[in-house]
PDB file of C-alpha atoms in Angstrom:
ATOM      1  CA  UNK A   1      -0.324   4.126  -0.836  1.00 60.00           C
ATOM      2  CA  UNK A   2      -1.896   0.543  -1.318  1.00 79.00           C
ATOM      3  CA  UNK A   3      -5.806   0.382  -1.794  1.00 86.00           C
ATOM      4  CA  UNK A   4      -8.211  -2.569  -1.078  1.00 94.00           C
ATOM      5  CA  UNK A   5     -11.725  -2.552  -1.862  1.00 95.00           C
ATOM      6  CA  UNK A   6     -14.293  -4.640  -0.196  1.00 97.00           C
ATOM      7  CA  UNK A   7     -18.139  -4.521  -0.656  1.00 98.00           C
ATOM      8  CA  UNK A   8     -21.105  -5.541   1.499  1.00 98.00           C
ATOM      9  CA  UNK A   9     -24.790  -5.423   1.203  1.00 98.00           C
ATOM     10  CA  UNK A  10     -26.732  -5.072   4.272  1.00 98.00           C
ATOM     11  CA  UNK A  11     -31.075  -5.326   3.988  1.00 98.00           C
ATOM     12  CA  UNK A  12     -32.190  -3.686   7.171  1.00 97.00           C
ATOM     13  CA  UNK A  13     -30.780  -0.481   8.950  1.00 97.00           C
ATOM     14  CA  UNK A  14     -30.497  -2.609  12.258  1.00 97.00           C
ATOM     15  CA  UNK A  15     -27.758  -4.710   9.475  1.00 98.00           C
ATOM     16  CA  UNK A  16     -25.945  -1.528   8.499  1.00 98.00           C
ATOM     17  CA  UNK A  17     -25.450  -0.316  12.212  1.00 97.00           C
ATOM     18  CA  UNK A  18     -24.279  -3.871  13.091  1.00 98.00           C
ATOM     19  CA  UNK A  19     -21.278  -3.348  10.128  1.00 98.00           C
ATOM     20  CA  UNK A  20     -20.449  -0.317  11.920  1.00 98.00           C
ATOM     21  CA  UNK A  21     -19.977  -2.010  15.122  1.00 97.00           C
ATOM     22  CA  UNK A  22     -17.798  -4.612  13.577  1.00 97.00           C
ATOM     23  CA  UNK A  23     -15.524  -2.296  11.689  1.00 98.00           C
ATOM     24  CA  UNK A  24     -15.228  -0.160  15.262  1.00 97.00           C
ATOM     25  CA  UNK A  25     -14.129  -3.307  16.493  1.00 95.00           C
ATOM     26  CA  UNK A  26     -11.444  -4.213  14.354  1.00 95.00           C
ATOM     27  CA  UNK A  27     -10.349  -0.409  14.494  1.00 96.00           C
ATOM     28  CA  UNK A  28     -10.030  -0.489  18.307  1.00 93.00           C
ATOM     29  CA  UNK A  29      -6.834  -2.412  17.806  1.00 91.00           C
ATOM     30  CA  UNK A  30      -4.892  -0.327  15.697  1.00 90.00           C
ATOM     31  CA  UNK A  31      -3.143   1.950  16.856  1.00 88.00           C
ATOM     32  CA  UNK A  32      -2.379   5.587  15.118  1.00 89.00           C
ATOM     33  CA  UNK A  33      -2.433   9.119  15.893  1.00 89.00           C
ATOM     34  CA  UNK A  34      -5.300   9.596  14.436  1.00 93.00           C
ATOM     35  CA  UNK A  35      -8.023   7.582  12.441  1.00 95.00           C
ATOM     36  CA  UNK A  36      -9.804   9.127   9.487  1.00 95.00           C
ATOM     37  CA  UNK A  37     -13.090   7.733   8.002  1.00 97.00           C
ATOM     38  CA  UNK A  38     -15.130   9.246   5.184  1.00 97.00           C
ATOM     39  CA  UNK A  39     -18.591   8.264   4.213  1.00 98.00           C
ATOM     40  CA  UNK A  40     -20.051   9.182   0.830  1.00 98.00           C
ATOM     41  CA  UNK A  41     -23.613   8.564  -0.390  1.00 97.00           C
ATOM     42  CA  UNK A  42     -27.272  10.316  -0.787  1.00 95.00           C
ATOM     43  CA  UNK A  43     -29.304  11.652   1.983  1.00 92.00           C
ATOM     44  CA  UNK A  44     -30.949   8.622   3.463  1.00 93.00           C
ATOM     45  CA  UNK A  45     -28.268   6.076   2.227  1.00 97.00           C
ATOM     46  CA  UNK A  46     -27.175   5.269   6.046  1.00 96.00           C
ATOM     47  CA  UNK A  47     -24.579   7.119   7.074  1.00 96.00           C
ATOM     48  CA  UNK A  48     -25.630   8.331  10.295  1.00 95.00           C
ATOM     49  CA  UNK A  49     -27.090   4.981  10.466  1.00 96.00           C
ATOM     50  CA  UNK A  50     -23.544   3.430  10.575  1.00 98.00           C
ATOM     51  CA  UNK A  51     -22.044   5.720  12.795  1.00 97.00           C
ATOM     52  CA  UNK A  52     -24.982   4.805  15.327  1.00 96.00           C
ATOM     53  CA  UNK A  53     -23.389   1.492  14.800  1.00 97.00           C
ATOM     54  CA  UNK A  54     -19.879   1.935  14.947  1.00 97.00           C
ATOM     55  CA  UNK A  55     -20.216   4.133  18.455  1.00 97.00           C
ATOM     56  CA  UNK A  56     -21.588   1.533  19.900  1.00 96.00           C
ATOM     57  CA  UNK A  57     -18.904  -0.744  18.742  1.00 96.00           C
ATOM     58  CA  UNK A  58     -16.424   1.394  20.735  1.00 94.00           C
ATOM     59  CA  UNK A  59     -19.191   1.217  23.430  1.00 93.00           C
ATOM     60  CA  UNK A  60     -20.217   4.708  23.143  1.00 95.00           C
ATOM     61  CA  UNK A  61     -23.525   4.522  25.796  1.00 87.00           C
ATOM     62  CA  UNK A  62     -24.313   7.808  24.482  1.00 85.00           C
ATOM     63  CA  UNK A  63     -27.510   8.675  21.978  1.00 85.00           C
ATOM     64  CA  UNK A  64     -25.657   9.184  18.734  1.00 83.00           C
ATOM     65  CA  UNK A  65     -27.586  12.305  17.250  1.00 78.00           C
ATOM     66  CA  UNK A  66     -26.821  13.494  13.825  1.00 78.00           C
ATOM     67  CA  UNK A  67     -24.490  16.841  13.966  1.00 70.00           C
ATOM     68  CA  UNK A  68     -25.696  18.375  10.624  1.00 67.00           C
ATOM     69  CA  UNK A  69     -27.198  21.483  12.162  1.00 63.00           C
ATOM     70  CA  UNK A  70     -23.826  21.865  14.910  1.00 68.00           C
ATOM     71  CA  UNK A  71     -21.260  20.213  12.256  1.00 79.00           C
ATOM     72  CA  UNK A  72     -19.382  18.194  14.710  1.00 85.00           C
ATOM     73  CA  UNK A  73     -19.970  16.250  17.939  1.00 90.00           C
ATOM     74  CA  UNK A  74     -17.355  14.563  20.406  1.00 92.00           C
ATOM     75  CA  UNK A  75     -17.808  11.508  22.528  1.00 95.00           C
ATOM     76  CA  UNK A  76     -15.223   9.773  24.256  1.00 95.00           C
ATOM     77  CA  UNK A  77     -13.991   6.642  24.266  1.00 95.00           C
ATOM     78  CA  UNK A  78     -13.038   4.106  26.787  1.00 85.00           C
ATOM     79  CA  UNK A  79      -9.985   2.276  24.428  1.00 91.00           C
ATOM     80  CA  UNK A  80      -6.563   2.026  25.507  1.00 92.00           C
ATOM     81  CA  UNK A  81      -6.006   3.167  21.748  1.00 94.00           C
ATOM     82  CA  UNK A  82      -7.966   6.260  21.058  1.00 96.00           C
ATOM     83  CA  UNK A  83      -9.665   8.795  23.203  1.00 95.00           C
ATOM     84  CA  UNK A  84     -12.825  10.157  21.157  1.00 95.00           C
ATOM     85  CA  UNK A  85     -14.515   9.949  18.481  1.00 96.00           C
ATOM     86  CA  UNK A  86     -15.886  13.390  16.482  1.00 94.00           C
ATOM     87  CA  UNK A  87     -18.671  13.014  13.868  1.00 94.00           C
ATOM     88  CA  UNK A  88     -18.761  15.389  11.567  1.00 90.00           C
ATOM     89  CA  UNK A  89     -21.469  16.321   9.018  1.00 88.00           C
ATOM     90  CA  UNK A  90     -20.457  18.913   6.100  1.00 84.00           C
ATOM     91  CA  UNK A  91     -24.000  18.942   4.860  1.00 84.00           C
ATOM     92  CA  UNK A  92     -24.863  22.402   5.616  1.00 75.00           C
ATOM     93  CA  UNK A  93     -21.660  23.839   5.211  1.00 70.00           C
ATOM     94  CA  UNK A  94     -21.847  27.071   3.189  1.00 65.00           C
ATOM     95  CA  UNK A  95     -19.082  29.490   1.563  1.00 59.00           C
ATOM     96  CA  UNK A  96     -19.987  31.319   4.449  1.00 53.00           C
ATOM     97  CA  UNK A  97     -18.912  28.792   7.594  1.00 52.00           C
ATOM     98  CA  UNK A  98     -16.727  26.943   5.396  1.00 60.00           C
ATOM     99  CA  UNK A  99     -13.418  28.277   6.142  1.00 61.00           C
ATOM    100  CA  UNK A 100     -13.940  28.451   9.713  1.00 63.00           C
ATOM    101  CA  UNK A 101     -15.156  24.528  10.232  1.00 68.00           C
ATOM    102  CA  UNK A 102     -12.386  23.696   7.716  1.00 74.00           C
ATOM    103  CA  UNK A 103      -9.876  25.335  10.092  1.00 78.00           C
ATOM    104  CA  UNK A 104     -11.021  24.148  12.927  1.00 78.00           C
ATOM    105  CA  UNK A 105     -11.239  20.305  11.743  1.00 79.00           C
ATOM    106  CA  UNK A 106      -7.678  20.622  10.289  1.00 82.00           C
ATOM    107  CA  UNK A 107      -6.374  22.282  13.748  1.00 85.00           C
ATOM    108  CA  UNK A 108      -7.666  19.516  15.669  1.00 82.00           C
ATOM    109  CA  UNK A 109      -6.431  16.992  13.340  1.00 83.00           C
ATOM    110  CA  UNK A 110      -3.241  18.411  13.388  1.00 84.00           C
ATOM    111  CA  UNK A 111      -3.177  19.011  16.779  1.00 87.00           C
ATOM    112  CA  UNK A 112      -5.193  16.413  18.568  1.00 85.00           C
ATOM    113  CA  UNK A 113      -3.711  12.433  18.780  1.00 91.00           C
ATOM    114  CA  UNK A 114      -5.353   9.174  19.283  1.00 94.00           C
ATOM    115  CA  UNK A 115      -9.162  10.175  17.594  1.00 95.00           C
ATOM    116  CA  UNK A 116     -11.174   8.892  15.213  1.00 96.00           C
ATOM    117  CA  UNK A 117     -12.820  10.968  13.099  1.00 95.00           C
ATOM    118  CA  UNK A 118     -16.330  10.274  10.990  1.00 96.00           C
ATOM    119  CA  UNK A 119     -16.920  12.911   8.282  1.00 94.00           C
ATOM    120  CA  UNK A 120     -20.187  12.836   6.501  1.00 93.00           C
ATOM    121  CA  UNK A 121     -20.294  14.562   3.169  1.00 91.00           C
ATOM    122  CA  UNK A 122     -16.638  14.856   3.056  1.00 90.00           C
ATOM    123  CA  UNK A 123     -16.876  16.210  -0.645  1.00 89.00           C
ATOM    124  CA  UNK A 124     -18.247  19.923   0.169  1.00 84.00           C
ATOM    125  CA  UNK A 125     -14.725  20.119   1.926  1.00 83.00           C
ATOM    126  CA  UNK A 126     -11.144  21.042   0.226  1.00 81.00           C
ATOM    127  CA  UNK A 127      -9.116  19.483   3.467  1.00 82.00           C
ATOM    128  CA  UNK A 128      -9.801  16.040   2.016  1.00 82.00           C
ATOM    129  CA  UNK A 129      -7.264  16.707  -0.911  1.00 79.00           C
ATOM    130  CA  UNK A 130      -4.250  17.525   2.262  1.00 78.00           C
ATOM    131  CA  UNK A 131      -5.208  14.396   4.171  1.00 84.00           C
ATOM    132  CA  UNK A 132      -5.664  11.265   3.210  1.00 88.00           C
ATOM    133  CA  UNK A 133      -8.086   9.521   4.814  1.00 94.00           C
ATOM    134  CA  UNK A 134      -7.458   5.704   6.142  1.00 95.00           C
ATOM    135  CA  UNK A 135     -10.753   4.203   4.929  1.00 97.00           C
ATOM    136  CA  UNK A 136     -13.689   5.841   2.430  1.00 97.00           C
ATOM    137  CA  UNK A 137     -16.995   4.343   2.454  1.00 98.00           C
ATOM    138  CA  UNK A 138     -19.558   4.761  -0.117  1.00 98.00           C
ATOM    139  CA  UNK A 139     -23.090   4.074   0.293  1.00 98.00           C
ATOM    140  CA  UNK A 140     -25.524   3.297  -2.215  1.00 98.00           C
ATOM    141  CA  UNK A 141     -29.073   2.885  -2.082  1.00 97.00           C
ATOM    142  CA  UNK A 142     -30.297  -0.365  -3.995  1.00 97.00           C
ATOM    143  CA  UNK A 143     -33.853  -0.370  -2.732  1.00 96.00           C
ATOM    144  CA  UNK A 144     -35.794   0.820   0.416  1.00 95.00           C
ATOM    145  CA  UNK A 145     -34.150  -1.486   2.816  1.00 95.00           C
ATOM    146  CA  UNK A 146     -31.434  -2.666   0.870  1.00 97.00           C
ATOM    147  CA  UNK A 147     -27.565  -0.618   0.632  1.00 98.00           C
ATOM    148  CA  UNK A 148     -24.488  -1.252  -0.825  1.00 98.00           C
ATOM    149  CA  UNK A 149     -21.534   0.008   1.172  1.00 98.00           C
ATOM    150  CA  UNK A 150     -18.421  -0.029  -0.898  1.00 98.00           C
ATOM    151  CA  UNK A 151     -15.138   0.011   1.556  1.00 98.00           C
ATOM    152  CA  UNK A 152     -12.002   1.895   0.070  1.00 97.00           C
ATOM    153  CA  UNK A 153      -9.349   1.236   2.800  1.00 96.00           C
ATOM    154  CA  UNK A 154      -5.853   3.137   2.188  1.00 91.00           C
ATOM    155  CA  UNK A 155      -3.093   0.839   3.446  1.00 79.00           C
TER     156      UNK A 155
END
């Protein structure tokens, strides 16, 4: 599998949702079964921040809360290629839920076609290491405005 890196910088949150909506864009065209995104980084880097951004890119009118208390949330999509997009937030999963909200997320995977998936905190999950995902997305926090968001795309 080929990798490409690419980095970008953003200095306002309004500038990290707006690379959200750009990669959602570019996304829109492609078409796959399914669409896999991981996003790495500290609380407060801007993850949920992006995803704001990049449902509104697929022109998700929706209020894009954050699902770490419910785990995942689905909206759908209006796009001739894909028909919703689930965000998912592993931040509170414990030993406890873990096997069930791995099972379910690999079922509808599996099972599902044409979604995108968002997974925040993809690390606290084992499913990662049985699919691969099509982009990675790492964000760092430079200062209080300022992040770095290091793009891992797997061609």
């Amino acid at each position: 599998m080929k990798k490409s890196i690419e980095k970008i910088i953003t200095f306002s949150e309004r500038g990290t949702s707006k690379v959200g909506s750009i990669l959602a864009k570019e996304i829109k065209k492609e078409e796959k079964d399914n669409f896999l995104i991981l996003l790495k980084g500290d609380l407060g880097s801007g993850k949920t921040t992006f995803v704001k951004g990049f449902a509104r890119g697929f022109g998700v009118l929706k209020q894009i809360q954050s699902p770490s208390f419910v785990i995942m949330r689905r909206y759908s999509l209006k796009s001739k290629n894909f028909r919703n997009l689930f965000h998912i937030d592993f931040y509170r999963l414990n030993k406890k839920g873990k096997d069930f909200s791995e099972k379910v997320l690999l079922d509808i995977i599996q099972k599902e076609k044409k979604n995108i998936f968002i997974v925040e905190w993809p690390e606290k999950s084992s499913i990662f290491k049985k699919i691969k995902p099509n982009i990675i997305i790492n964000f760092e926090v430079v200062s209080p405005k300022t992040r770095l968001l290091t793009f891992i795309f797997n061609k």
